[in-house]
PDB file of C-alpha atoms in Angstrom:
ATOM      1  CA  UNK C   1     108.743  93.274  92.991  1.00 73.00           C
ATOM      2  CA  UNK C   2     108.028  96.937  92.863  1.00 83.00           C
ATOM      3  CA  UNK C   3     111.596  98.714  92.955  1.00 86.00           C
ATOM      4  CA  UNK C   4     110.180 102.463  92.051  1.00 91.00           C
ATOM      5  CA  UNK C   5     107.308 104.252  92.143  1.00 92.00           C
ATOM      6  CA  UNK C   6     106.757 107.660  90.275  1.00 94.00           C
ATOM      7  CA  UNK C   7     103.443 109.424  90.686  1.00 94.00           C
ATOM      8  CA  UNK C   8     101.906 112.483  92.380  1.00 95.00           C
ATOM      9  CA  UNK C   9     101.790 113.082  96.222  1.00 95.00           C
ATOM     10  CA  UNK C  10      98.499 112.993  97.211  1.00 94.00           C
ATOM     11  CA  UNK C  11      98.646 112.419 101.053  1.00 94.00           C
ATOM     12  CA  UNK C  12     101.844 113.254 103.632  1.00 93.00           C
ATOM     13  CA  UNK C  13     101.292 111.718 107.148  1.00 90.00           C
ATOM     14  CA  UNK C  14     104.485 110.966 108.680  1.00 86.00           C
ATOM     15  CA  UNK C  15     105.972 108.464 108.048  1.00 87.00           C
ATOM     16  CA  UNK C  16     103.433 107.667 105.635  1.00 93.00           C
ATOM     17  CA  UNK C  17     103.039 109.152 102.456  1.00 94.00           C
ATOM     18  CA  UNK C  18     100.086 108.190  99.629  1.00 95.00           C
ATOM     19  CA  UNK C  19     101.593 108.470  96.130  1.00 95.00           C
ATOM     20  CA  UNK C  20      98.883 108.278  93.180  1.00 95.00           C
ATOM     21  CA  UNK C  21     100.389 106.556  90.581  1.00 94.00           C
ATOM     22  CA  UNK C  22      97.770 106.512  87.314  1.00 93.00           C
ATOM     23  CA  UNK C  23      95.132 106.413  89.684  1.00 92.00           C
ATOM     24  CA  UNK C  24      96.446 103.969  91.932  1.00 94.00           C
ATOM     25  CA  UNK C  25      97.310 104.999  95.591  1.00 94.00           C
ATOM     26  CA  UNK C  26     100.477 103.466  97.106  1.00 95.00           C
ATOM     27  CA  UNK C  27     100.785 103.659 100.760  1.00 95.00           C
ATOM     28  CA  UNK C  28     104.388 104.054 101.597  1.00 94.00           C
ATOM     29  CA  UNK C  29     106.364 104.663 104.816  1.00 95.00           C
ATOM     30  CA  UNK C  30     109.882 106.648 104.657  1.00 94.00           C
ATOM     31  CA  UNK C  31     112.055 107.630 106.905  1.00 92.00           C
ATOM     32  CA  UNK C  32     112.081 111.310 108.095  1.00 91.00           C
ATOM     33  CA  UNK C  33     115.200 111.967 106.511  1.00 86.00           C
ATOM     34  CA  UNK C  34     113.337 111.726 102.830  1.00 89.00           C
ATOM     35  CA  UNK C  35     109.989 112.706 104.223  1.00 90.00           C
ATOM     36  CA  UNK C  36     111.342 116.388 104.984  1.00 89.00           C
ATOM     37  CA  UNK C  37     113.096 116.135 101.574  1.00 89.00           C
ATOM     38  CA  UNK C  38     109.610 115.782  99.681  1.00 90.00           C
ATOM     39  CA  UNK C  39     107.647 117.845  97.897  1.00 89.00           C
ATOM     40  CA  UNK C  40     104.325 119.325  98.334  1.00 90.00           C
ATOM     41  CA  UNK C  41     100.824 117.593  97.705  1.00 92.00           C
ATOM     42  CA  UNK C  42      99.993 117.298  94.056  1.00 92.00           C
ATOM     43  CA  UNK C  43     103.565 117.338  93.147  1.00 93.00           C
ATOM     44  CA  UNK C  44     105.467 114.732  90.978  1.00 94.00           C
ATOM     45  CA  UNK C  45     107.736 112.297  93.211  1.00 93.00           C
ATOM     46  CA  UNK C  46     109.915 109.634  92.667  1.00 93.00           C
ATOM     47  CA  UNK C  47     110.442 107.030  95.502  1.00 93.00           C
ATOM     48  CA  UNK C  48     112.724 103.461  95.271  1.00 93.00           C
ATOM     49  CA  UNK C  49     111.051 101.478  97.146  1.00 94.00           C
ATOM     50  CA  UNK C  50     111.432  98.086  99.216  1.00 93.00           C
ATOM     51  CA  UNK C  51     108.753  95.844  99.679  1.00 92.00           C
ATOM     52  CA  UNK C  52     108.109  93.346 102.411  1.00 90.00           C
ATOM     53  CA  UNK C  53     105.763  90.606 102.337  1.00 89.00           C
ATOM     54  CA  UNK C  54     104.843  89.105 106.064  1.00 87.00           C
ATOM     55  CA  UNK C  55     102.418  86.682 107.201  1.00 90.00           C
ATOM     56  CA  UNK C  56     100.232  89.904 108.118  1.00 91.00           C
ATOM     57  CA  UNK C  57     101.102  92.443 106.002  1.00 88.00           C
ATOM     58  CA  UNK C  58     102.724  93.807 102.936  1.00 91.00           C
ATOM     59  CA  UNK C  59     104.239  97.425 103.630  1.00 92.00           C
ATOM     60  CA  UNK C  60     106.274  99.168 100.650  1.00 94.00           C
ATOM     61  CA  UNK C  61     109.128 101.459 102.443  1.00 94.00           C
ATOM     62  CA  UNK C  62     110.108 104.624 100.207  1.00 94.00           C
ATOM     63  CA  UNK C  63     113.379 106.363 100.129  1.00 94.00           C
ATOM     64  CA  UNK C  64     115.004 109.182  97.742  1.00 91.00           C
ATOM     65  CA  UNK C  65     118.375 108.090  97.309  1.00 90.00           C
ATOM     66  CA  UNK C  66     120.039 104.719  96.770  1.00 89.00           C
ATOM     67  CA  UNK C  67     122.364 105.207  99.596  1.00 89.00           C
ATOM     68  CA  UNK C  68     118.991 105.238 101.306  1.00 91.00           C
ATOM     69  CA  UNK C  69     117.643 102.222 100.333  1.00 92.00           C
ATOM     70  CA  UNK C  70     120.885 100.145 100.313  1.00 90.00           C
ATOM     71  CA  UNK C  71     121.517 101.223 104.129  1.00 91.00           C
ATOM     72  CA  UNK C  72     118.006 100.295 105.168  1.00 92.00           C
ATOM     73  CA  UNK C  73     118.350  96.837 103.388  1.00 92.00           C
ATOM     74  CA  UNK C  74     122.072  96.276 105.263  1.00 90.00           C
ATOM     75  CA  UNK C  75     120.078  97.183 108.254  1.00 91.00           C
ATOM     76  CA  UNK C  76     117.399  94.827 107.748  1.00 91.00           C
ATOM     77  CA  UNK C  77     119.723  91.635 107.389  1.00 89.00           C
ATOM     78  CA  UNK C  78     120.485  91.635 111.239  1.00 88.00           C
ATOM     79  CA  UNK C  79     119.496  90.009 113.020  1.00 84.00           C
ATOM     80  CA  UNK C  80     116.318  91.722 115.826  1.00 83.00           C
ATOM     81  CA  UNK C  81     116.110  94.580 113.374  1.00 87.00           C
ATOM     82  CA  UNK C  82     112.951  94.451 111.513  1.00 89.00           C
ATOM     83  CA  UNK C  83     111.808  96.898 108.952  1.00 91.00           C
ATOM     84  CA  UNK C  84     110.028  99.255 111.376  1.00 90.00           C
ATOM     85  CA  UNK C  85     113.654  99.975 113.284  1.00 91.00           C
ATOM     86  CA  UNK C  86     115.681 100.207 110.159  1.00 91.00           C
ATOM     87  CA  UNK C  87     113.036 103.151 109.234  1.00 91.00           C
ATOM     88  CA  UNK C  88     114.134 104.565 113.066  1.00 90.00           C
ATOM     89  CA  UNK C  89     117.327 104.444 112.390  1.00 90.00           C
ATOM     90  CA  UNK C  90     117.710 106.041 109.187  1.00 91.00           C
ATOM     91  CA  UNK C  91     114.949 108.669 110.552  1.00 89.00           C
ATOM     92  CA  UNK C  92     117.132 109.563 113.447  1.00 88.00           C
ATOM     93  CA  UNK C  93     120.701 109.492 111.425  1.00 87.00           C
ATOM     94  CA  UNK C  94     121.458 109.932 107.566  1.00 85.00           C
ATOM     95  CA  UNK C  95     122.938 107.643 106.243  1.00 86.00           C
ATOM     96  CA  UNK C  96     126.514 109.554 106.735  1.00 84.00           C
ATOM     97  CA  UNK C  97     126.116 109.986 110.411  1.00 86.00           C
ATOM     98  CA  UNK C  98     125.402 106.003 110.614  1.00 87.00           C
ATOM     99  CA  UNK C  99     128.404 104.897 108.559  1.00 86.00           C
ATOM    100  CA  UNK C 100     130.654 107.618 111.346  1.00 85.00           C
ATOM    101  CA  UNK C 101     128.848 105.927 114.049  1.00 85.00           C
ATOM    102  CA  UNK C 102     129.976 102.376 112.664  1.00 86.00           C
ATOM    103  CA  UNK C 103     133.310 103.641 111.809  1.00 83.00           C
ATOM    104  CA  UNK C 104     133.970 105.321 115.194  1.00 84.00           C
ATOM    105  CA  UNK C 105     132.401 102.263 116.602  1.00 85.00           C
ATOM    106  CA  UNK C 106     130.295 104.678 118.788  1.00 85.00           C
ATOM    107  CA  UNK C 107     127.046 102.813 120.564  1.00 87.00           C
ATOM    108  CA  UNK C 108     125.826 106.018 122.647  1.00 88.00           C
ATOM    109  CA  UNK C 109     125.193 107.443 119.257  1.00 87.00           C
ATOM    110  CA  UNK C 110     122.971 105.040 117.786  1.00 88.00           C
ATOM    111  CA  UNK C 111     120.790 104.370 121.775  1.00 88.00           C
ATOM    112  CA  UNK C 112     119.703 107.774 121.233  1.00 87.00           C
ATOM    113  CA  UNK C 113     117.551 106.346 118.416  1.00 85.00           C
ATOM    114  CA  UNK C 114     113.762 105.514 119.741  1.00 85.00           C
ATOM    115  CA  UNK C 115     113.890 101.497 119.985  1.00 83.00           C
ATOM    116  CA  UNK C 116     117.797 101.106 120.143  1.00 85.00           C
ATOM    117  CA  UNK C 117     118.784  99.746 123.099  1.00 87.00           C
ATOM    118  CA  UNK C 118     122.666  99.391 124.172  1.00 88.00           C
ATOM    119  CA  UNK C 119     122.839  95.298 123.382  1.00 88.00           C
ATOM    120  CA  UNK C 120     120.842  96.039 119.850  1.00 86.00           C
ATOM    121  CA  UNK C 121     123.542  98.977 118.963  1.00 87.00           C
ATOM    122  CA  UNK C 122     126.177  96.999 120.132  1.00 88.00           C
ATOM    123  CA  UNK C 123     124.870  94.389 117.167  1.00 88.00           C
ATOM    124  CA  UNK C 124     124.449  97.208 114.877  1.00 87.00           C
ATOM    125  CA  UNK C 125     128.063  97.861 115.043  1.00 87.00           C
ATOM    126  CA  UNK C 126     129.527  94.501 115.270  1.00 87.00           C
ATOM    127  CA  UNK C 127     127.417  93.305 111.928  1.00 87.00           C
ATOM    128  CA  UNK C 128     127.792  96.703 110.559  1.00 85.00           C
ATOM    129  CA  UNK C 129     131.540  97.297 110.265  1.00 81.00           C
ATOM    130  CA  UNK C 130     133.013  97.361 107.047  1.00 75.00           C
ATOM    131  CA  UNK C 131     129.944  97.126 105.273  1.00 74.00           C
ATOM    132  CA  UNK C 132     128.893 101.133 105.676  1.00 69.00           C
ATOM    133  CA  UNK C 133     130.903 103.796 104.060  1.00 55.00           C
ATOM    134  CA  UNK C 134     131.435 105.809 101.043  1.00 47.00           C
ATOM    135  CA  UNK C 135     131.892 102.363  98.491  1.00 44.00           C
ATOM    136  CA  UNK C 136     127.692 101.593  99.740  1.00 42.00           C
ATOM    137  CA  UNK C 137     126.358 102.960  97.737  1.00 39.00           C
ATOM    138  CA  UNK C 138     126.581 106.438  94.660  1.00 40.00           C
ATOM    139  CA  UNK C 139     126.533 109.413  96.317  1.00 42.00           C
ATOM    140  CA  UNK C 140     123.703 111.674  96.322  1.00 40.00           C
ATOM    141  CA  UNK C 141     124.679 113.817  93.636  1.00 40.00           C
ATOM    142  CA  UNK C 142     125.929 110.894  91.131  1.00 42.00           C
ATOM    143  CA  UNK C 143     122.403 109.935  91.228  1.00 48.00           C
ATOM    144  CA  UNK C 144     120.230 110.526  87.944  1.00 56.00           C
ATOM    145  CA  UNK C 145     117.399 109.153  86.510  1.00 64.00           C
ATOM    146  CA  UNK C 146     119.864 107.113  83.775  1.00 73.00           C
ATOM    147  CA  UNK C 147     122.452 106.143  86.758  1.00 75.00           C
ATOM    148  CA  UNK C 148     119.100 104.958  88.810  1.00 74.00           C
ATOM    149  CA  UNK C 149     118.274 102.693  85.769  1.00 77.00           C
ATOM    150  CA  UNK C 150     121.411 101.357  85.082  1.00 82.00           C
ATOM    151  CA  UNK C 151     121.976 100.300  88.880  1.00 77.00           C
ATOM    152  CA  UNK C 152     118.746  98.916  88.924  1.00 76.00           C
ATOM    153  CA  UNK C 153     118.951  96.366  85.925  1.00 78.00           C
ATOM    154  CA  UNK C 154     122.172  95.563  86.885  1.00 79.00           C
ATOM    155  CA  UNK C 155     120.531  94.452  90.336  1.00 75.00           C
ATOM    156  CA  UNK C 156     117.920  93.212  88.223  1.00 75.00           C
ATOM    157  CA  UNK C 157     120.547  90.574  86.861  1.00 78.00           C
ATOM    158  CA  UNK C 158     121.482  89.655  89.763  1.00 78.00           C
ATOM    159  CA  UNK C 159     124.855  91.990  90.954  1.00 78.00           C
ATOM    160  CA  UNK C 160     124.860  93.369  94.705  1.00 77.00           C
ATOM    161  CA  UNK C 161     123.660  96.069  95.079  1.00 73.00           C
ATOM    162  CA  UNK C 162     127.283  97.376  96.133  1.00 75.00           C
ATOM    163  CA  UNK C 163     128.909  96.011  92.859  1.00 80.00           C
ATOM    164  CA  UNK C 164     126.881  97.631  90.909  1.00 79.00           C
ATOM    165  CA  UNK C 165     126.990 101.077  92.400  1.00 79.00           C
ATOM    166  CA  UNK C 166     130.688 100.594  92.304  1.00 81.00           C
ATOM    167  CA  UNK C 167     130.679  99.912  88.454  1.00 83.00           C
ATOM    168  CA  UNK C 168     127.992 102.766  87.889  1.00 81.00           C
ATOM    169  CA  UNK C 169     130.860 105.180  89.513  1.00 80.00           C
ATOM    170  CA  UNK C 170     133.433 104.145  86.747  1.00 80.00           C
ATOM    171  CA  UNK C 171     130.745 105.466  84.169  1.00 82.00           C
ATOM    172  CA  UNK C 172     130.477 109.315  82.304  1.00 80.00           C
ATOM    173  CA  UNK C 173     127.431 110.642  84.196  1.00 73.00           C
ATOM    174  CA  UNK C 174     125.971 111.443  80.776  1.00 77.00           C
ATOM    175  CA  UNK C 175     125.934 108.282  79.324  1.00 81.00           C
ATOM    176  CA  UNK C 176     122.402 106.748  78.198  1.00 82.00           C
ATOM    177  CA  UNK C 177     120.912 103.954  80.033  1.00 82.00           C
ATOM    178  CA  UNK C 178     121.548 100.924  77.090  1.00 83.00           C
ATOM    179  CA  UNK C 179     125.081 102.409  76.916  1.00 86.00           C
ATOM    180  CA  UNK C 180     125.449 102.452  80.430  1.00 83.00           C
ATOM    181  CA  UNK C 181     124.735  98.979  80.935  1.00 85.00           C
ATOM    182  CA  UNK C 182     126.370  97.776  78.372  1.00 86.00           C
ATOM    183  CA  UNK C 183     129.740  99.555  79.798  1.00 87.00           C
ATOM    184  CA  UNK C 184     129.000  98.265  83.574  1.00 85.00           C
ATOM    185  CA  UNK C 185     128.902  94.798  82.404  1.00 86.00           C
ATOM    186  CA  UNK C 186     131.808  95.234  80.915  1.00 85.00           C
ATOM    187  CA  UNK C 187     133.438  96.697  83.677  1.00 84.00           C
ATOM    188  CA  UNK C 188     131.867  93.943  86.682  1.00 83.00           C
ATOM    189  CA  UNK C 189     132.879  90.917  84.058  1.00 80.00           C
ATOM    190  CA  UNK C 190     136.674  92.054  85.003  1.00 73.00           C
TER     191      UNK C 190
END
């Protein structure tokens, strides 16, 4: 499973972008939302990524934050919304506006995405509820390259994606990555 790429941007087409990593060019689609966040060409980047195997196709998705990628992977586990809509949906809304949408339980909000039709946000929202909010995932600015680790080789063995974010957020946001996991364990064995 690929679960990060880090390389240099060497091609920005929305929503694609083609990261060389050692030589290697990844093709990756993001939503807008980390697109716009993105540096230039021939910059340094560092993407998590999701990768989906079909019949037809293998497509890596790219986002900048965990919140990111957690969202579009609750997304994906409903039912009619494939990969290509989740990627809509967190182009059209961050991930903040989407968990107020759920919250406020507010369908108009999420038709005025391209592909969302009334009985699909209606789903959205029923599936959705109590599984958005600010316990998803670490917020932006907890996010390091040591936090990123430690969430994820705690995923890695197997913890939700949630749990472990919420164990990363008992942590000192200095602390190395062995440490780091060593103290999370500690604190999801409870």
């Amino acid at each position: 499973m690929i679960g990060r790429l880090t390389g240099v941007i060497a091609e920005k087409s929305p929503p694609l972008v083609l990261i060389d990593v050692q030589g290697v060019g990844y093709e990756v689609d993001v939503p807008m939302s980390t697109f716009y966040n993105l540096p230039g060409l021939g910059d340094k980047v560092s993407l998590l990524t999701h990768f989906v195997v079909r019949e037809d196709a293998q497509i890596l998705f790219g986002f900048l934050t965990a919140e990111e990628r957690a969202t579009f992977r609750q997304l994906i586990k409903i039912t009619g919304v494939g990969p290509r809509m989740a990627l809509s949906l967190l182009s059209g809304l961050s991930v903040a506006e989407l968990a107020q949408a759920v919250a406020k339980q507010e369908t108009a909000r999420l038709v005025k995405v391209p592909g969302v039709g009334k009985k699909t946000a209606e789903r959205l929202l029923l599936e959705l509820k109590g599984k958005l909010g600010p316990d998803l995932a670490l917020p932006v600015s907890l996010v390091n390259d040591n936090q990123g680790d430690i969430l994820q080789a705690l995923v890695a063995l197997g913890y939700s994606e949630k749990d472990a974010a919420l164990a990363l957020k008992s942590l000192p946001s200095d602390v190395g990555v062995s440490d780091g996991i060593k103290m999370a364990l500690k604190a999801l064995s409870r």
